[in-house]
Amino acid sequence: MIVVSACLLGFNCRYDGENRPDEELLSSTFRKLFVPICPEQIGGLPTPRTPSEISGGDGLDVLEGRSRIIDISGRDVTNCFLRGANEAMRLVELLEISTAIMKEKSPSCGVCHIKKNASILRGSGVTSALFAKKGIRVISSDRIKAELETEIYRL
Ligand code: SF4
């Protein structure tokens, strides 16, 4: 099985109540292997919700206590993001999953990039950082076409 950011599979879990379906994933003959997960929802945030950004650094800095996550109203939502990452990790361990496909640029799911102040910065989201720290192979949503088939045959 492969954990996948739920918005990539068409679930309306984004902060704006929308989704970002990825046709490569949705049309894959292996889609029954996908386990959708939205770390922000399972961390206790509502949908729709106020968008948030990592205040400094990236998700690894949040995990290690050097940074916080603040929504655009100024509310500190770090604990929800940390809870979501830990709950996602619990699912991955329960199902013995070793690969995740995560939505790029999100403060939870970003793999190589996160969005801040309308700019795209290098760095990962909180859940992807935790997955990588625990040895899970994390694939960016920008590289699905290039990596999905190879990954399926590795399983
Ligand atoms: S937290 Fe991840 S799965 Fe949930 S909406 Fe954001 S990018 Fe998609």
PDB file of C-alpha atoms and ligand atoms in Angstrom:
ATOM      1  CA  MET A   1       0.000   0.000   0.000  1.00  0.00           C
ATOM      2  CA  ILE A   2       0.974   3.620  -0.516  1.00  0.00           C
ATOM      3  CA  VAL A   3      -0.233   6.549   1.579  1.00  0.00           C
ATOM      4  CA  VAL A   4      -1.450   9.418  -0.630  1.00  0.00           C
ATOM      5  CA  SER A   5      -2.427  12.993   0.252  1.00  0.00           C
ATOM      6  CA  ALA A   6      -6.217  12.729   0.086  1.00  0.00           C
ATOM      7  CA  CYS A   7      -6.708  15.912  -1.963  1.00  0.00           C
ATOM      8  CA  LEU A   8      -4.734  14.277  -4.821  1.00  0.00           C
ATOM      9  CA  LEU A   9      -7.364  11.511  -4.915  1.00  0.00           C
ATOM     10  CA  GLY A  10     -10.252  13.967  -5.209  1.00  0.00           C
ATOM     11  CA  PHE A  11     -11.263  14.309  -1.560  1.00  0.00           C
ATOM     12  CA  ASN A  12     -12.467  17.819  -0.730  1.00  0.00           C
ATOM     13  CA  CYS A  13     -10.127  18.243   2.217  1.00  0.00           C
ATOM     14  CA  ARG A  14      -8.150  21.357   1.253  1.00  0.00           C
ATOM     15  CA  TYR A  15      -8.360  24.518   3.359  1.00  0.00           C
ATOM     16  CA  ASP A  16     -10.821  25.957   0.807  1.00  0.00           C
ATOM     17  CA  GLY A  17     -12.970  22.802   0.753  1.00  0.00           C
ATOM     18  CA  GLU A  18     -11.692  21.879  -2.703  1.00  0.00           C
ATOM     19  CA  ASN A  19      -9.400  19.119  -4.002  1.00  0.00           C
ATOM     20  CA  ARG A  20      -6.465  18.773  -6.398  1.00  0.00           C
ATOM     21  CA  PRO A  21      -7.088  15.511  -8.246  1.00  0.00           C
ATOM     22  CA  ASP A  22      -4.135  13.948 -10.007  1.00  0.00           C
ATOM     23  CA  GLU A  23      -5.213  12.131 -13.149  1.00  0.00           C
ATOM     24  CA  GLU A  24      -2.137   9.910 -13.125  1.00  0.00           C
ATOM     25  CA  LEU A  25      -3.147   8.548  -9.714  1.00  0.00           C
ATOM     26  CA  LEU A  26      -6.883   8.368 -10.370  1.00  0.00           C
ATOM     27  CA  SER A  27      -6.430   6.429 -13.596  1.00  0.00           C
ATOM     28  CA  SER A  28      -3.737   4.118 -12.227  1.00  0.00           C
ATOM     29  CA  THR A  29      -4.591   0.424 -12.352  1.00  0.00           C
ATOM     30  CA  PHE A  30      -2.904   0.208  -8.934  1.00  0.00           C
ATOM     31  CA  ARG A  31      -5.209   2.706  -7.239  1.00  0.00           C
ATOM     32  CA  LYS A  32      -6.650   0.081  -4.909  1.00  0.00           C
ATOM     33  CA  LEU A  33      -3.257   0.198  -3.175  1.00  0.00           C
ATOM     34  CA  PHE A  34      -3.719   3.857  -2.234  1.00  0.00           C
ATOM     35  CA  VAL A  35      -4.590   4.871   1.312  1.00  0.00           C
ATOM     36  CA  PRO A  36      -5.871   8.488   1.342  1.00  0.00           C
ATOM     37  CA  ILE A  37      -4.956  10.642   4.301  1.00  0.00           C
ATOM     38  CA  CYS A  38      -5.301  14.337   5.133  1.00  0.00           C
ATOM     39  CA  PRO A  39      -3.013  15.212   8.058  1.00  0.00           C
ATOM     40  CA  GLU A  40      -4.713  18.563   8.680  1.00  0.00           C
ATOM     41  CA  GLN A  41      -8.145  16.968   9.021  1.00  0.00           C
ATOM     42  CA  ILE A  42      -6.973  14.152  11.281  1.00  0.00           C
ATOM     43  CA  GLY A  43      -5.053  16.735  13.290  1.00  0.00           C
ATOM     44  CA  GLY A  44      -8.410  18.249  14.240  1.00  0.00           C
ATOM     45  CA  LEU A  45      -8.689  21.218  11.874  1.00  0.00           C
ATOM     46  CA  PRO A  46     -12.060  21.883  10.183  1.00  0.00           C
ATOM     47  CA  THR A  47     -12.754  21.984   6.448  1.00  0.00           C
ATOM     48  CA  PRO A  48     -12.912  24.633   5.120  1.00  0.00           C
ATOM     49  CA  ARG A  49     -10.283  26.185   7.407  1.00  0.00           C
ATOM     50  CA  THR A  50      -8.134  29.284   7.605  1.00  0.00           C
ATOM     51  CA  PRO A  51      -4.924  28.716   5.615  1.00  0.00           C
ATOM     52  CA  SER A  52      -1.675  28.434   7.575  1.00  0.00           C
ATOM     53  CA  GLU A  53       2.049  28.837   7.016  1.00  0.00           C
ATOM     54  CA  ILE A  54       5.198  27.697   8.740  1.00  0.00           C
ATOM     55  CA  SER A  55       6.586  30.806  10.449  1.00  0.00           C
ATOM     56  CA  GLY A  56      10.260  30.030   9.783  1.00  0.00           C
ATOM     57  CA  GLY A  57      12.265  27.168   8.325  1.00  0.00           C
ATOM     58  CA  ASP A  58      10.249  24.114   7.340  1.00  0.00           C
ATOM     59  CA  GLY A  59       8.356  21.153   8.740  1.00  0.00           C
ATOM     60  CA  LEU A  60      11.453  19.615  10.290  1.00  0.00           C
ATOM     61  CA  ASP A  61      11.977  22.829  12.273  1.00  0.00           C
ATOM     62  CA  VAL A  62       8.380  22.566  13.505  1.00  0.00           C
ATOM     63  CA  LEU A  63       8.881  18.922  14.504  1.00  0.00           C
ATOM     64  CA  GLU A  64      12.023  19.822  16.425  1.00  0.00           C
ATOM     65  CA  GLY A  65      10.468  22.811  18.204  1.00  0.00           C
ATOM     66  CA  ARG A  66      12.325  25.599  16.380  1.00  0.00           C
ATOM     67  CA  SER A  67       9.334  26.956  14.467  1.00  0.00           C
ATOM     68  CA  ARG A  68       5.542  27.291  14.703  1.00  0.00           C
ATOM     69  CA  ILE A  69       2.601  27.172  12.300  1.00  0.00           C
ATOM     70  CA  ILE A  70       0.356  30.207  12.303  1.00  0.00           C
ATOM     71  CA  ASP A  71      -2.890  30.681  10.362  1.00  0.00           C
ATOM     72  CA  ILE A  72      -3.580  33.941   8.554  1.00  0.00           C
ATOM     73  CA  SER A  73      -5.764  35.148  11.441  1.00  0.00           C
ATOM     74  CA  GLY A  74      -2.718  34.861  13.719  1.00  0.00           C
ATOM     75  CA  ARG A  75      -3.813  31.701  15.554  1.00  0.00           C
ATOM     76  CA  ASP A  76      -1.078  29.237  16.476  1.00  0.00           C
ATOM     77  CA  VAL A  77      -2.146  25.874  15.011  1.00  0.00           C
ATOM     78  CA  THR A  78       1.160  24.063  15.538  1.00  0.00           C
ATOM     79  CA  ASN A  79      -0.395  21.457  17.836  1.00  0.00           C
ATOM     80  CA  CYS A  80      -2.997  20.482  15.205  1.00  0.00           C
ATOM     81  CA  PHE A  81      -0.276  20.033  12.579  1.00  0.00           C
ATOM     82  CA  LEU A  82       1.853  17.966  14.943  1.00  0.00           C
ATOM     83  CA  ARG A  83      -1.150  15.842  15.930  1.00  0.00           C
ATOM     84  CA  GLY A  84      -1.966  15.263  12.265  1.00  0.00           C
ATOM     85  CA  ALA A  85       1.600  14.219  11.471  1.00  0.00           C
ATOM     86  CA  ASN A  86       1.687  11.809  14.406  1.00  0.00           C
ATOM     87  CA  GLU A  87      -1.708  10.320  13.554  1.00  0.00           C
ATOM     88  CA  ALA A  88      -0.593   9.869   9.937  1.00  0.00           C
ATOM     89  CA  MET A  89       2.545   8.126  11.200  1.00  0.00           C
ATOM     90  CA  ARG A  90       0.402   5.888  13.388  1.00  0.00           C
ATOM     91  CA  LEU A  91      -1.563   4.776  10.309  1.00  0.00           C
ATOM     92  CA  VAL A  92       1.614   4.175   8.304  1.00  0.00           C
ATOM     93  CA  GLU A  93       3.059   2.019  11.079  1.00  0.00           C
ATOM     94  CA  LEU A  94      -0.203   0.130  11.648  1.00  0.00           C
ATOM     95  CA  LEU A  95      -0.445  -0.827   7.980  1.00  0.00           C
ATOM     96  CA  GLU A  96       3.342  -1.275   7.593  1.00  0.00           C
ATOM     97  CA  ILE A  97       3.441   1.184   4.717  1.00  0.00           C
ATOM     98  CA  SER A  98       6.844   2.257   3.421  1.00  0.00           C
ATOM     99  CA  THR A  99       5.945   4.793   0.703  1.00  0.00           C
ATOM    100  CA  ALA A 100       3.952   8.020   0.605  1.00  0.00           C
ATOM    101  CA  ILE A 101       2.916  10.296  -2.274  1.00  0.00           C
ATOM    102  CA  MET A 102       2.431  13.790  -0.887  1.00  0.00           C
ATOM    103  CA  LYS A 103       1.045  17.063  -2.235  1.00  0.00           C
ATOM    104  CA  GLU A 104       3.827  19.524  -2.974  1.00  0.00           C
ATOM    105  CA  LYS A 105       3.896  23.051  -1.426  1.00  0.00           C
ATOM    106  CA  SER A 106       1.589  22.292   1.538  1.00  0.00           C
ATOM    107  CA  PRO A 107       2.729  23.089   5.117  1.00  0.00           C
ATOM    108  CA  SER A 108       1.745  19.499   5.992  1.00  0.00           C
ATOM    109  CA  CYS A 109       2.396  17.494   2.850  1.00  0.00           C
ATOM    110  CA  GLY A 110       5.037  19.472   0.891  1.00  0.00           C
ATOM    111  CA  VAL A 111       8.019  17.307  -0.009  1.00  0.00           C
ATOM    112  CA  CYS A 112      10.612  19.614  -1.588  1.00  0.00           C
ATOM    113  CA  HIS A 113       8.783  22.948  -1.418  1.00  0.00           C
ATOM    114  CA  ILE A 114       6.417  24.871   0.843  1.00  0.00           C
ATOM    115  CA  LYS A 115       4.456  28.033   0.152  1.00  0.00           C
ATOM    116  CA  LYS A 116       5.050  31.134   2.238  1.00  0.00           C
ATOM    117  CA  ASN A 117       3.847  34.709   1.633  1.00  0.00           C
ATOM    118  CA  ALA A 118       2.917  33.755  -1.947  1.00  0.00           C
ATOM    119  CA  SER A 119       6.524  32.570  -2.519  1.00  0.00           C
ATOM    120  CA  ILE A 120       7.665  29.001  -2.991  1.00  0.00           C
ATOM    121  CA  LEU A 121      10.518  28.050  -0.649  1.00  0.00           C
ATOM    122  CA  ARG A 122      12.633  24.917  -0.427  1.00  0.00           C
ATOM    123  CA  GLY A 123      11.622  22.652   2.439  1.00  0.00           C
ATOM    124  CA  SER A 124       9.108  20.037   3.493  1.00  0.00           C
ATOM    125  CA  GLY A 125       5.795  20.098   5.328  1.00  0.00           C
ATOM    126  CA  VAL A 126       5.428  18.707   8.840  1.00  0.00           C
ATOM    127  CA  THR A 127       3.975  15.290   7.969  1.00  0.00           C
ATOM    128  CA  SER A 128       6.355  14.685   5.075  1.00  0.00           C
ATOM    129  CA  ALA A 129       9.267  15.663   7.325  1.00  0.00           C
ATOM    130  CA  LEU A 130       8.137  13.147   9.950  1.00  0.00           C
ATOM    131  CA  PHE A 131       7.690  10.422   7.334  1.00  0.00           C
ATOM    132  CA  ALA A 132      11.195  11.063   5.960  1.00  0.00           C
ATOM    133  CA  LYS A 133      12.671  11.122   9.469  1.00  0.00           C
ATOM    134  CA  LYS A 134      11.118   7.701  10.162  1.00  0.00           C
ATOM    135  CA  GLY A 135      12.486   6.208   6.945  1.00  0.00           C
ATOM    136  CA  ILE A 136       9.339   6.352   4.807  1.00  0.00           C
ATOM    137  CA  ARG A 137      10.038   6.979   1.120  1.00  0.00           C
ATOM    138  CA  VAL A 138       8.249  10.232   0.286  1.00  0.00           C
ATOM    139  CA  ILE A 139       7.420  10.994  -3.366  1.00  0.00           C
ATOM    140  CA  SER A 140       6.490  14.510  -4.457  1.00  0.00           C
ATOM    141  CA  SER A 141       3.186  15.035  -6.277  1.00  0.00           C
ATOM    142  CA  ASP A 142       5.286  16.803  -8.924  1.00  0.00           C
ATOM    143  CA  ARG A 143       7.035  13.502  -9.707  1.00  0.00           C
ATOM    144  CA  ILE A 144       4.148  11.034  -9.825  1.00  0.00           C
ATOM    145  CA  LYS A 145       4.459  10.350 -13.539  1.00  0.00           C
ATOM    146  CA  ALA A 146       8.200   9.748 -13.254  1.00  0.00           C
ATOM    147  CA  GLU A 147       8.123   7.593 -10.116  1.00  0.00           C
ATOM    148  CA  LEU A 148       4.761   5.852  -9.643  1.00  0.00           C
ATOM    149  CA  GLU A 149       5.352   2.838 -11.856  1.00  0.00           C
ATOM    150  CA  THR A 150       8.869   2.233 -10.549  1.00  0.00           C
ATOM    151  CA  GLU A 151       7.563   2.452  -7.014  1.00  0.00           C
ATOM    152  CA  ILE A 152       4.701   0.020  -7.610  1.00  0.00           C
ATOM    153  CA  TYR A 153       7.124  -2.616  -8.845  1.00  0.00           C
ATOM    154  CA  ARG A 154       9.345  -2.078  -5.804  1.00  0.00           C
ATOM    155  CA  LEU A 155       6.495  -3.036  -3.439  1.00  0.00           C
TER     156      LEU A 155
HETATM  157  S1  SF4 B   1      -3.050  18.563   4.397  1.00  0.00           S
HETATM  158 FE1  SF4 B   1      -2.236  17.410   2.684  1.00  0.00          FE
HETATM  159  S2  SF4 B   1      -3.927  16.020   2.119  1.00  0.00           S
HETATM  160 FE2  SF4 B   1      -4.808  17.624   3.400  1.00  0.00          FE
HETATM  161  S3  SF4 B   1      -5.529  19.126   1.925  1.00  0.00           S
HETATM  162 FE3  SF4 B   1      -3.464  19.759   2.554  1.00  0.00          FE
HETATM  163  S4  SF4 B   1      -2.111  18.875   0.983  1.00  0.00           S
HETATM  164 FE4  SF4 B   1      -4.082  17.827   0.820  1.00  0.00          FE
END
